[in-house]
Short mmCIF file of C-alpha atoms and ligand atoms in Angstrom, two decimals:
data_model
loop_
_atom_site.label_atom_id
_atom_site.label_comp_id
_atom_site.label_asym_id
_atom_site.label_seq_id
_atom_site.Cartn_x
_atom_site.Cartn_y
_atom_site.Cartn_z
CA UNK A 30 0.00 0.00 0.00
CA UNK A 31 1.26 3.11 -0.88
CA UNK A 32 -0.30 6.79 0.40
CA UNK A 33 0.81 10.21 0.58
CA UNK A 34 -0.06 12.96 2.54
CA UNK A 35 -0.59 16.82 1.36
CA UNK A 36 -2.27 19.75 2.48
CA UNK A 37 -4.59 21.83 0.53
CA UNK A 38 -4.26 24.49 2.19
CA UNK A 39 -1.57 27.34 3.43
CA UNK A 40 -0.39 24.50 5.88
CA UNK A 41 -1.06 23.40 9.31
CA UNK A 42 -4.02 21.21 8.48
CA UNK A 43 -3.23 19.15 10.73
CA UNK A 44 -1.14 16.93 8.82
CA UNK A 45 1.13 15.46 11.64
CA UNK A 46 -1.74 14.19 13.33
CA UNK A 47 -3.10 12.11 10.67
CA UNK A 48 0.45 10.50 9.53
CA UNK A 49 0.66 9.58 13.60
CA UNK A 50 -3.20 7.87 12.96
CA UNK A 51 -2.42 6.16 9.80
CA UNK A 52 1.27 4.95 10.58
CA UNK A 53 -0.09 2.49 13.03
CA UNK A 54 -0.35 0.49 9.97
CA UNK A 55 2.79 1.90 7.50
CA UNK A 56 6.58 -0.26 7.50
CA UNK A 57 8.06 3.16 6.08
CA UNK A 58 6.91 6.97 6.68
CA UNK A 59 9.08 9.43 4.33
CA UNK A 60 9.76 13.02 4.06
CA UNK A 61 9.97 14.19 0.67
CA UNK A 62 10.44 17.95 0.69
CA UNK A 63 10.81 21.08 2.85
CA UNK A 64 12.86 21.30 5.88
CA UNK A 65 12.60 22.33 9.44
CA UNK A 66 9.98 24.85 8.56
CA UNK A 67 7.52 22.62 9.30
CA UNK A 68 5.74 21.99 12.69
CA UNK A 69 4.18 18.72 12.91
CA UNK A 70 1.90 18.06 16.46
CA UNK A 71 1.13 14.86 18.04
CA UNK A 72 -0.86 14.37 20.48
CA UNK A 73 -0.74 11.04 22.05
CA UNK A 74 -2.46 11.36 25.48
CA UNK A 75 -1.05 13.93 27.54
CA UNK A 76 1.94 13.24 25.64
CA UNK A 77 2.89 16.15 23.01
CA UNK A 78 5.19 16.12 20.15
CA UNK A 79 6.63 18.70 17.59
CA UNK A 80 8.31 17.24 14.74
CA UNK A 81 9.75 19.55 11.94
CA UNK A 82 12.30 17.74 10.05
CA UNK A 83 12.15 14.04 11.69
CA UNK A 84 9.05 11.67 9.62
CA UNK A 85 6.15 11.96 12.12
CA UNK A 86 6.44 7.73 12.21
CA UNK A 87 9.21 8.23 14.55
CA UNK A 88 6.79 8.12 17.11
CA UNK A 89 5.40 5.19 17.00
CA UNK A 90 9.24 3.61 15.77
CA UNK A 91 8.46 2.89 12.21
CA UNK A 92 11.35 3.04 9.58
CA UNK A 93 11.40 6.66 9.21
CA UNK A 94 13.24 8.19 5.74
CA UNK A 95 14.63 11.17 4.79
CA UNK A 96 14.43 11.93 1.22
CA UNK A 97 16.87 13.52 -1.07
CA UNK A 98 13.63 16.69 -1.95
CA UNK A 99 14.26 17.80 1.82
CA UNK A 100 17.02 20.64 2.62
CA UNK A 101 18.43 19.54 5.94
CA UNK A 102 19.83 21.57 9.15
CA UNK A 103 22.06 19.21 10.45
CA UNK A 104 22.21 21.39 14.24
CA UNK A 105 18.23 21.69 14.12
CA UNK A 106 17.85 17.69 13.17
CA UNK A 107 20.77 16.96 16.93
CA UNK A 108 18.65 19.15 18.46
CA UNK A 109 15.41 17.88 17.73
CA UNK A 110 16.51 13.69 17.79
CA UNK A 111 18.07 15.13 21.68
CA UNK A 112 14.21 16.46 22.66
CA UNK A 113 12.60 13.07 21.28
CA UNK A 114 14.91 10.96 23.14
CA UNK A 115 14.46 12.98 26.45
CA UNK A 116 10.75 11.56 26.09
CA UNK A 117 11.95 8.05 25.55
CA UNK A 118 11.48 8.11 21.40
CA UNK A 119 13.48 5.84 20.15
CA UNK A 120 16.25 7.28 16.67
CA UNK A 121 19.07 5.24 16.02
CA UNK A 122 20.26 3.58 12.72
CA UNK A 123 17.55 0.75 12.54
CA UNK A 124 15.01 3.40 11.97
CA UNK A 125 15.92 6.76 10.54
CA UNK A 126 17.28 6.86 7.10
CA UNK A 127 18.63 9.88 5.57
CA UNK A 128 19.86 10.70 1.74
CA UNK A 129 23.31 10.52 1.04
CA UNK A 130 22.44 13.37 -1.67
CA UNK A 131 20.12 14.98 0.52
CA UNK A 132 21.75 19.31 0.77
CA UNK A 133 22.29 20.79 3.77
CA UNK A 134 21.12 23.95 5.52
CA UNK A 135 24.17 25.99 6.74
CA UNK A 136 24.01 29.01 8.52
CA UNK A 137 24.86 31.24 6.15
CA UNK A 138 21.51 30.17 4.52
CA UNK A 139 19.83 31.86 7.37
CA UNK A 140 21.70 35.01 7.27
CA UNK A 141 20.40 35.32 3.67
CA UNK A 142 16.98 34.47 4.11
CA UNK A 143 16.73 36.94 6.65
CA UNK A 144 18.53 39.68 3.93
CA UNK A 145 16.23 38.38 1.58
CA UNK A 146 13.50 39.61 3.78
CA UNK A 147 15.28 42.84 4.45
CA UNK A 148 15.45 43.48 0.75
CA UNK A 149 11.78 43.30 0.00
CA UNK A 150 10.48 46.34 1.76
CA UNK A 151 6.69 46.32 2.44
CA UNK A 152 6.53 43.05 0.50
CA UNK A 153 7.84 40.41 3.15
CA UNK A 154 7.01 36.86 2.60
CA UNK A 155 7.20 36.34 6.06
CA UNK A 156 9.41 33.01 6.18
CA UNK A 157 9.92 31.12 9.06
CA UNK A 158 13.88 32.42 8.80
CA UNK A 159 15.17 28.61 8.98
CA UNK A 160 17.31 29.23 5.54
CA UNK A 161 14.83 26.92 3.18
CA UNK A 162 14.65 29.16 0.63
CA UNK A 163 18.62 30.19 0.48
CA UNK A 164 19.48 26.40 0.66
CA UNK A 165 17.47 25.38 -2.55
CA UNK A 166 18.39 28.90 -3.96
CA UNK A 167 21.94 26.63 -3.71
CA UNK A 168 20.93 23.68 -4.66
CA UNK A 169 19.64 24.49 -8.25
CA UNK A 170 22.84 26.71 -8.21
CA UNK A 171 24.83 23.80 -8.08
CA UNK A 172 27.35 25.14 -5.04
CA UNK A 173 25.16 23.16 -2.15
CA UNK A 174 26.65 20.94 0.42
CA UNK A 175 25.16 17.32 0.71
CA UNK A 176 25.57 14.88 3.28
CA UNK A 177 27.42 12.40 1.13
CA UNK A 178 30.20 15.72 1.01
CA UNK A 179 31.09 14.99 4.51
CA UNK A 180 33.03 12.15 4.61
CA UNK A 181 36.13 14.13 2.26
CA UNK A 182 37.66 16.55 4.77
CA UNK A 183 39.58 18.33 1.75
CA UNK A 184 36.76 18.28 -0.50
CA UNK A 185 34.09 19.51 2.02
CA UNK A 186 36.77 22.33 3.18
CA UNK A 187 36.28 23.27 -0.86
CA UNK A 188 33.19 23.37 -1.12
CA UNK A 189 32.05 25.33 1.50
CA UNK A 190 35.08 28.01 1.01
CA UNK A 191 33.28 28.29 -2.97
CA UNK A 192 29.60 28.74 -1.56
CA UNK A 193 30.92 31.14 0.96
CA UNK A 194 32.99 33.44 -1.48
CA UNK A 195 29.54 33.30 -4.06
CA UNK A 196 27.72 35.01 -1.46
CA UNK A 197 30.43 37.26 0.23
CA UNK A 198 29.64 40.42 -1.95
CA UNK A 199 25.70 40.59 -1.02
CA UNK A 200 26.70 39.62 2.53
CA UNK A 201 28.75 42.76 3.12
CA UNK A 202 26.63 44.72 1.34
CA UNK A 203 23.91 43.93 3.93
CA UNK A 204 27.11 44.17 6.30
CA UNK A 205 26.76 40.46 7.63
CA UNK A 206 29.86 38.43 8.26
CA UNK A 207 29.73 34.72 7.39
CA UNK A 208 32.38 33.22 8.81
CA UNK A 209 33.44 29.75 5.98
CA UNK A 210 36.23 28.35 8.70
CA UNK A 211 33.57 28.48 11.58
CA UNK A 212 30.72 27.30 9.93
CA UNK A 213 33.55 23.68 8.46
CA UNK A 214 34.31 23.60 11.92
CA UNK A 215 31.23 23.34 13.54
CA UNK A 216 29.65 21.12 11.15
CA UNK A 217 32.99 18.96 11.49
CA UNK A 218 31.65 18.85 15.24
CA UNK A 219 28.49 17.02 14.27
CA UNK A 220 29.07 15.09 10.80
CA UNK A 221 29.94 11.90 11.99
CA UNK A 222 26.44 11.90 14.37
CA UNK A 223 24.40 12.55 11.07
CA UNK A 224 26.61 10.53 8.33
CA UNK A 225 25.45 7.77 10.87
CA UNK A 226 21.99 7.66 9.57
CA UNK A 227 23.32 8.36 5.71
CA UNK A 228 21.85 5.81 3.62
CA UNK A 229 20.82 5.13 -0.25
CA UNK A 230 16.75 6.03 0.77
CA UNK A 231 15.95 6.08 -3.26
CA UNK A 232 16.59 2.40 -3.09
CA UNK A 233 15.60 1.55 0.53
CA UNK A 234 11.69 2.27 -0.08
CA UNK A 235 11.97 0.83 -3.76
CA UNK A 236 13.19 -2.34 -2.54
CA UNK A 237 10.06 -1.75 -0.21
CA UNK A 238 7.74 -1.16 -3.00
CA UNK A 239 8.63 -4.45 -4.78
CA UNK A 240 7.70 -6.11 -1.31
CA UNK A 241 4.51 -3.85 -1.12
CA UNK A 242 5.23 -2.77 2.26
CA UNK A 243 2.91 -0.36 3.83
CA UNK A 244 4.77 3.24 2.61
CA UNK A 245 3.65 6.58 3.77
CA UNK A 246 4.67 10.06 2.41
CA UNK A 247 4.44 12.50 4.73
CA UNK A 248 4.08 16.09 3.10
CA UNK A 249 5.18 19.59 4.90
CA UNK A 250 3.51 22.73 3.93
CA UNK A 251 -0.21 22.95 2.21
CA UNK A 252 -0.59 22.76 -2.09
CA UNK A 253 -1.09 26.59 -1.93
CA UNK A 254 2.56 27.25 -0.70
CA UNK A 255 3.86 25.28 -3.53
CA UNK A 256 6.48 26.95 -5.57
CA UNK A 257 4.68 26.46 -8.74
CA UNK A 258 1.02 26.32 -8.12
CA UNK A 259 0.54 28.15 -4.85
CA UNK A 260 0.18 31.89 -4.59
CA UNK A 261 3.61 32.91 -5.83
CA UNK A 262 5.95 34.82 -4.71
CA UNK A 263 4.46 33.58 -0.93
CA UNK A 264 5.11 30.28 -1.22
CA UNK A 265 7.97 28.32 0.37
CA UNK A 266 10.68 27.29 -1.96
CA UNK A 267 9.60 23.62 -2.50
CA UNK A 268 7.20 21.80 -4.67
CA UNK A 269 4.86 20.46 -1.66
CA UNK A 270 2.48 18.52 -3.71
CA UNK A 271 2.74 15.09 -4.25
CA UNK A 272 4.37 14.82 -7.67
CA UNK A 273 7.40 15.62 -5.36
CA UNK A 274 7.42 12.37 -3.40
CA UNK A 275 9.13 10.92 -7.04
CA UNK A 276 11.91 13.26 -7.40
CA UNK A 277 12.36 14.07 -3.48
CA UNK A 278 12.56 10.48 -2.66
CA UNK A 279 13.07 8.64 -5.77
CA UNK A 280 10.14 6.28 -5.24
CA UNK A 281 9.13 5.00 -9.14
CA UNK A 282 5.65 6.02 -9.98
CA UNK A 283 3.29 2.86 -9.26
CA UNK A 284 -0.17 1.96 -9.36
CA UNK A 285 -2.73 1.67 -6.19
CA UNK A 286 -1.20 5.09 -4.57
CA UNK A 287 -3.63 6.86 -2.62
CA UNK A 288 -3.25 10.44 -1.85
CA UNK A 289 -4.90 11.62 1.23
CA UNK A 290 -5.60 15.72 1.22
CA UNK A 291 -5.39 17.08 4.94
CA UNK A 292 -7.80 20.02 4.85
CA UNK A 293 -8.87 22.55 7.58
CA UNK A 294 -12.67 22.98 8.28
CA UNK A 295 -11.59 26.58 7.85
CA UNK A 296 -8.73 28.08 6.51
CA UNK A 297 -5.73 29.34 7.94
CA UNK A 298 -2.47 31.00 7.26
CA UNK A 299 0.73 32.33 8.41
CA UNK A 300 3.11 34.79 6.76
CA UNK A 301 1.85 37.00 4.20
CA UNK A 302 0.02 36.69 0.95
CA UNK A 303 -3.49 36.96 -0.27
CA UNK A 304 -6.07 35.14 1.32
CA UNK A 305 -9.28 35.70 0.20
CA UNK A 306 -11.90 34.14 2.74
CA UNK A 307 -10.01 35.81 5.44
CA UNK A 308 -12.04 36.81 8.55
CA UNK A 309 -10.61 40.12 10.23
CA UNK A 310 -13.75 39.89 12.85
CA UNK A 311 -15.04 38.25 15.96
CA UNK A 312 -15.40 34.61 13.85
CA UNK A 313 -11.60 35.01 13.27
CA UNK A 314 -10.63 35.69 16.47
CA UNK A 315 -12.64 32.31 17.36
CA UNK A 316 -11.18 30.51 15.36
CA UNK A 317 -7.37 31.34 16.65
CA UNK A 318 -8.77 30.96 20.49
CA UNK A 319 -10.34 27.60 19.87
CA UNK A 320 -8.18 26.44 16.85
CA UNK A 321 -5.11 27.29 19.10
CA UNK A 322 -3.92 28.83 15.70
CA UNK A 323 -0.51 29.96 16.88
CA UNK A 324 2.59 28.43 14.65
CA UNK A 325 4.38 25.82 15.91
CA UNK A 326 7.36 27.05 14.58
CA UNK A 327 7.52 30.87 14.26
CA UNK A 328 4.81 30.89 17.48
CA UNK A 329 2.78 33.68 14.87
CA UNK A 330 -0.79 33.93 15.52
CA UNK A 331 -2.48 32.10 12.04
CA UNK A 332 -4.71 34.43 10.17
CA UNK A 333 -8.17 32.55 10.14
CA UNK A 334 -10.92 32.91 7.51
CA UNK A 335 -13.66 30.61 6.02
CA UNK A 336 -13.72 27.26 4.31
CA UNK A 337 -12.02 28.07 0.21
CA UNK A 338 -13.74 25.27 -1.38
CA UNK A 339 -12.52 27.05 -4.87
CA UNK A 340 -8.74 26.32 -3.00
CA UNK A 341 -9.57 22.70 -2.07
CA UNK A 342 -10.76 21.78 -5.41
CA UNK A 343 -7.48 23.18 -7.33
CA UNK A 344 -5.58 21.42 -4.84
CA UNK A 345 -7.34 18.03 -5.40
CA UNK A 346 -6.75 18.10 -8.92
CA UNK A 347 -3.02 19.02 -8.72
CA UNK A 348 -2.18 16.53 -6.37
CA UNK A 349 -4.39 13.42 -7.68
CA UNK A 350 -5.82 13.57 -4.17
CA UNK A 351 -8.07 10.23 -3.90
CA UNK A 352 -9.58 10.88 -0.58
CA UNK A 353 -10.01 14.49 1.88
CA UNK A 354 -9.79 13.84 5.25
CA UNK A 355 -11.22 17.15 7.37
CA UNK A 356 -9.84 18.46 10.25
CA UNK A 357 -11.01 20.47 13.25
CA UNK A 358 -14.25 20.15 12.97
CA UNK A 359 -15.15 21.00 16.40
CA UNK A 360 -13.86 24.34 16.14
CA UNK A 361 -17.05 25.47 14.39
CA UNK A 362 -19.03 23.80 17.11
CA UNK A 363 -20.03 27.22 18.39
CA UNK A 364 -20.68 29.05 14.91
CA UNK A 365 -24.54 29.96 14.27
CA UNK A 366 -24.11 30.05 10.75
CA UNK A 367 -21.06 28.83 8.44
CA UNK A 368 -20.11 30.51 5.25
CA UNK A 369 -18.42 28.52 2.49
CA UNK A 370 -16.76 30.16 -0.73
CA UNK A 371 -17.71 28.78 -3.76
CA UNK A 372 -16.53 31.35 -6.33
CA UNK A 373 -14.53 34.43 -6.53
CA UNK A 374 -15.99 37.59 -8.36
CA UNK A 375 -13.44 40.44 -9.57
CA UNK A 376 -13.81 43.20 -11.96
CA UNK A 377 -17.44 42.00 -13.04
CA UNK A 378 -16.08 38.53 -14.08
CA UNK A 379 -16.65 35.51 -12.48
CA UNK A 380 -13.50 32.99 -11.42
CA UNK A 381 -13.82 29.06 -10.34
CA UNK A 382 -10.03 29.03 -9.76
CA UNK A 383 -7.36 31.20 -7.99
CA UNK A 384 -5.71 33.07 -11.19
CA UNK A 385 -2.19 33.39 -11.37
CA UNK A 386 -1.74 37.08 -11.75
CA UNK A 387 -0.68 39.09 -8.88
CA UNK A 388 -2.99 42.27 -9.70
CA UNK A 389 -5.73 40.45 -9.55
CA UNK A 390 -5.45 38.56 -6.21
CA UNK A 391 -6.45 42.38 -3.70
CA UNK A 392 -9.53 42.74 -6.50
CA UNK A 393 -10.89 39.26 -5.45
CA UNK A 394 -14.31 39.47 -3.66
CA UNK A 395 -15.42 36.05 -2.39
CA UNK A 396 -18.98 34.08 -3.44
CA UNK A 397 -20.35 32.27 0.27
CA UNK A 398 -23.23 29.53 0.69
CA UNK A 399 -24.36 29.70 3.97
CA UNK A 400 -25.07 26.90 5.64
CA UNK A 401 -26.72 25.88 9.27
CA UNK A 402 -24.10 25.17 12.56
CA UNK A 403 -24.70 22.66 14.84
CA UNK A 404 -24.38 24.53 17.85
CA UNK A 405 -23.52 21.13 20.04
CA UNK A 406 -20.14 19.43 20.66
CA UNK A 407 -18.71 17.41 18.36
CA UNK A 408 -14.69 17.09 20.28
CA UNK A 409 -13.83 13.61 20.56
CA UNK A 410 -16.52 11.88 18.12
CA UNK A 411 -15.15 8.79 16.45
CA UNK A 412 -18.25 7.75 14.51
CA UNK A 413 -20.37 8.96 11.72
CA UNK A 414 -23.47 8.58 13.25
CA UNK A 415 -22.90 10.06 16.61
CA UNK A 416 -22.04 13.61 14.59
CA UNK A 417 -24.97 15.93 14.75
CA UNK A 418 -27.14 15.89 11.32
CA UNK A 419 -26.00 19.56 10.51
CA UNK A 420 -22.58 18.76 11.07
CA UNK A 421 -23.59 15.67 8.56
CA UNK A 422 -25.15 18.66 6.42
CA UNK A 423 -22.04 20.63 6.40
CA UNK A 424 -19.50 17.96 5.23
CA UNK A 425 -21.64 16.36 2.31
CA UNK A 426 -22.38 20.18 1.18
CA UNK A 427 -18.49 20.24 0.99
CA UNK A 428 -18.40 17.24 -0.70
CA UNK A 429 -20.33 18.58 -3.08
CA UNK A 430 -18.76 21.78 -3.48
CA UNK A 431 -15.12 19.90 -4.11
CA UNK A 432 -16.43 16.58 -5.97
CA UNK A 433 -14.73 14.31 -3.65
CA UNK A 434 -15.37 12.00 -0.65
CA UNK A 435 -14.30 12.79 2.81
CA UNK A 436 -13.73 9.92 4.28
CA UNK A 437 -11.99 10.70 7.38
CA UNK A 438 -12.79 13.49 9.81
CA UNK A 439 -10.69 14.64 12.71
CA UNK A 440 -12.83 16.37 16.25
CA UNK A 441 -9.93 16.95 18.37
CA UNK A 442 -6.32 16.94 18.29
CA UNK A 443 -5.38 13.30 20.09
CA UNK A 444 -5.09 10.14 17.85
CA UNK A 445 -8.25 8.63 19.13
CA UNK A 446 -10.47 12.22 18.08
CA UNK A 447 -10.66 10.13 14.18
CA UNK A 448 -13.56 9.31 12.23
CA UNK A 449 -12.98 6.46 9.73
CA UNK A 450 -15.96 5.89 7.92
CA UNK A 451 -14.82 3.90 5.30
CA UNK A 452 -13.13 1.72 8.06
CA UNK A 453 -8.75 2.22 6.55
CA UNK A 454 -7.50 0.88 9.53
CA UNK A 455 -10.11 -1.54 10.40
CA UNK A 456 -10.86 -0.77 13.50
CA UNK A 457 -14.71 -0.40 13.20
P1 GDP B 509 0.47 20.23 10.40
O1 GDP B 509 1.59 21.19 10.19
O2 GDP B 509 -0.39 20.08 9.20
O3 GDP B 509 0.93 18.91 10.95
O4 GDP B 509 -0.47 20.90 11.51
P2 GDP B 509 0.02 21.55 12.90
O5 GDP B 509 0.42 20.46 13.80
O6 GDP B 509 1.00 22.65 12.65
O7 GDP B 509 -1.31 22.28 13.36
C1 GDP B 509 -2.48 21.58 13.61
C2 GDP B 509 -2.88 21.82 15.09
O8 GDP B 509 -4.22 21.42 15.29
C3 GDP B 509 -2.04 20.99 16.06
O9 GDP B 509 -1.90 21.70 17.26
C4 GDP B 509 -2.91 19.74 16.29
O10 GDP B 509 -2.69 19.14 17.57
C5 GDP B 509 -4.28 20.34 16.22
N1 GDP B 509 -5.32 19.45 15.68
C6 GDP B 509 -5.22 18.53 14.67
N2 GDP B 509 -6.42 18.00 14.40
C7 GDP B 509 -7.31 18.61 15.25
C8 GDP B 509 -8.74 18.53 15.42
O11 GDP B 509 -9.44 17.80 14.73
N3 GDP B 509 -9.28 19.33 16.36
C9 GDP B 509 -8.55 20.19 17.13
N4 GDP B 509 -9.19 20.93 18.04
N5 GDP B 509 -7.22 20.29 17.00
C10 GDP B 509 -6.62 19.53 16.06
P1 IMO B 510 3.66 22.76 8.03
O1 IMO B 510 4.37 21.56 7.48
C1 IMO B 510 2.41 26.92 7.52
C2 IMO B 510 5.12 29.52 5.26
C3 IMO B 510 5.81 30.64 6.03
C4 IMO B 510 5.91 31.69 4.93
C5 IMO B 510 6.20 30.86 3.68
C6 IMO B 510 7.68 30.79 3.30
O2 IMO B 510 3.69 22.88 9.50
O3 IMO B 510 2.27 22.85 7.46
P2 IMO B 510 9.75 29.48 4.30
O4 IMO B 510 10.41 29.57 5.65
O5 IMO B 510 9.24 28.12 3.97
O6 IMO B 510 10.59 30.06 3.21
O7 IMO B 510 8.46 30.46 4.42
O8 IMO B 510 5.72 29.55 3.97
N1 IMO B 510 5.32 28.17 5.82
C7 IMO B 510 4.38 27.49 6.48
N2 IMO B 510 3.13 27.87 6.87
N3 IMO B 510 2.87 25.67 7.78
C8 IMO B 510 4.09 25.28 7.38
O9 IMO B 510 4.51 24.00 7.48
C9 IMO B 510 4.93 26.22 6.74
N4 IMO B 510 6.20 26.19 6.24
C10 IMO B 510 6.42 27.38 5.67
O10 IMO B 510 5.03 31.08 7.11
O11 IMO B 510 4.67 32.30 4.74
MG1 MG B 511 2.37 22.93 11.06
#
């Protein structure tokens, strides 16, 4: 069985939870793009876990892989193995697997990002300042460090004097010093802790595939912050939809892959960027208090706005998505009555997609359907039935709106808050 994960959204979905619920049954979970950027919850009991760069499988000790699509921070993936272990999660060579050609985050990448933020003016992306974007910038310019570059003392001492000196005139112009003999030494500090778990991943989860083990991609970030398709320039610098899993993990394309889309009862957001269902009103403010819409790794409050059903439906269709699973559903528990956008209108013209042009995106004026709350708890539910009939109401009028089933529906943030109605791990 095969299955990736993506969000439709601008992220946070909710996306770590539901890799925890379905890798009670997965052999592999694998990261395929993006980097420590991401913030991942688990909530196991009282038990709480932020993962940003580690598969969220770790958890429950599945064979966790790092694919070569993934820019990695070798200090932020010590630090964050050190905080799992102090809460007895077990990461040693039997289970985490990382890309010998996977590039690395150094900290120069961070001093640019945060330039490249300086340099925009008014028109701040508002990244989470971890270096992703620099480090791909690097990548596709052919100077990055990877991994496998550790092992050659000489070679690595090279490599990271030529990436230094490309970026030494901007650097000084912003009057930051990057520091190349520093930044060898320190990461000669902690190479031989992460060449440890250095391994050929590409061929690791194809010899799984050929044994049909139970594989599951884990995506970071929502559709809509994807390089190409979301709302460009404030995207992240990855491709987070799930064409990626081939080239950021080197998985062959196959038959009877299922693609899961995580996706918010409402809509959320952090950094900048349009957004046009966004709720600057008492309904927003709900929905941060009872969402607990704070980042998990920038700690920004989440702008909050109303279901974009016009979103969810692009993102199906660019990501081959076979089933949605909604999340958060009790945080509209209180809401009299629930708008849903079904169209945008701008300029007298009518749009049943997000258009690519910049101009256009401030002119946008949403089209809502209104439909009934339920006014009555629904935290904790785990079947179908036991959801109130408005609640019912509210998910098959999404259904309709994006042409596609939801089969799975989250009411709180533990493991156990899952509904599985078409019974996937066959527990019903
Ligand atoms: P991800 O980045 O997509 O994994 O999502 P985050 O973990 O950044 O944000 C989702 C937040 O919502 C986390 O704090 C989860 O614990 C929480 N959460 C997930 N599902 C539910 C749900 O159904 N209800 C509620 N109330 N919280 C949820
Ligand atoms: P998870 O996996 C929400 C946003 C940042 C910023 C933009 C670019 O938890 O869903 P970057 O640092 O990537 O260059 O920032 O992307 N962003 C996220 N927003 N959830 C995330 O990840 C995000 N990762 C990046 O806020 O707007
Ligand atoms: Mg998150």
């Amino acid at each position: 069985m095969f299955y990736t994960i993506v969000g439709t959204q601008w992220g946070d979905e909710g996306k770590g939870k539901i890799v925890d619920w379905l890798s009670s049954k997965a052999d592999y979970v694998v990261r395929f793009q993006g980097g420590n950027n991401a913030g991942h919850t688990i909530k196991v009991d009282k038990d709480i876990y932020k993962l940003n760069l580690l598969p969220s499988g770790i958890i429950r000790n599945k064979k966790c892989l790092i694919g070569n699509g993934v820019v990695l921070d070798p200090w932020a993936l010590i630090n964050e193995i050190s905080n799992l272990r102090k809460k007895n999660i077990i990461i040693n060579r039997n289970n985490l697997f990382i890309a010998e050609n996977v590039c690395l985050i150094l900290p120069i990448h961070k001093l640019i990002d945060e330039i490249n933020e300086l340099s925009r003016g008014n028109n701040l992306i508002g990244t989470t300042k971890k270096g992703i974007g620099p480090a791909y910038e690097d990548k596709v310019g052919r100077r990055a460090i990877r991994l496998c570059d550790l092992g050659d003392q000489e070679n690595l001492k090279n490599k990271i004097k030529n990436l230094y000196n490309f970026h030494e005139p901007r650097l000084k112009k912003f009057k930051k010093n990057a520091d190349f003999e520093k930044a060898l030494e320190d990461l000669t500090k902690v190479s031989s802790e992460i060449i440890n778990f250095s391994a050929p991943v590409w061929k690791i989860i194809n010899d799984a595939g050929k044994q049909n083990k139970f594989i599951l991609f884990e995506g970071a970030q929502g559709s809509l912050l994807d390089i190409d398709f979301g709302t460009y320039p404030y995207v992240t610098s990855s491709n987070t939809s799930s064409g990626q899993i081939f080239s950021g993990s080197g998985f062959g394309i196959k038959e009877n892959h299922n693609v899961l889309g995580i996706t918010k009862a409402y809509t959320t957001r952090v950094g900048s960027g349009p957004f046009v269902t966004e709720l600057n009103n008492k309904i927003g403010d709900h929905f941060v208090e009872k969402g607990q819409e704070f980042g998990t790794v920038t700690k920004r409050k989440r702008r909050c706005g109303w279901f974009d059903s016009v979103l969810v439906s692009q993102s199906i269709a660019i990501n081959g998505i076979t089933d949605v699973v909604l999340t958060k559903l009790d945080v509209l528990d209180e809401i009299e009555e629930i708008k849903v956008c079904v169209g945008y209108e701008a300029d007298q013209k009518q749009y049943n997609y997000l258009p690519f042009d910049e101009n256009l995106y401030e002119k946008l004026v949403p089209i809502y359907e209104t439909i009934q709350g339920w006014k009555t708890s629904t935290f904790g539910l785990t079947k179908w039935n036991d959801l109130p009939k408005k609640a019912q109401d509210y998910i098959s009028f999404l259904e309709s709106k994006i042409d596609k089933n939801i089969s799975i529906i989250s009411t709180g943030p533990d493991r156990i808050h899952t509904i599985d109605r078409n019974n996937l791990l066959g527990n019903n």
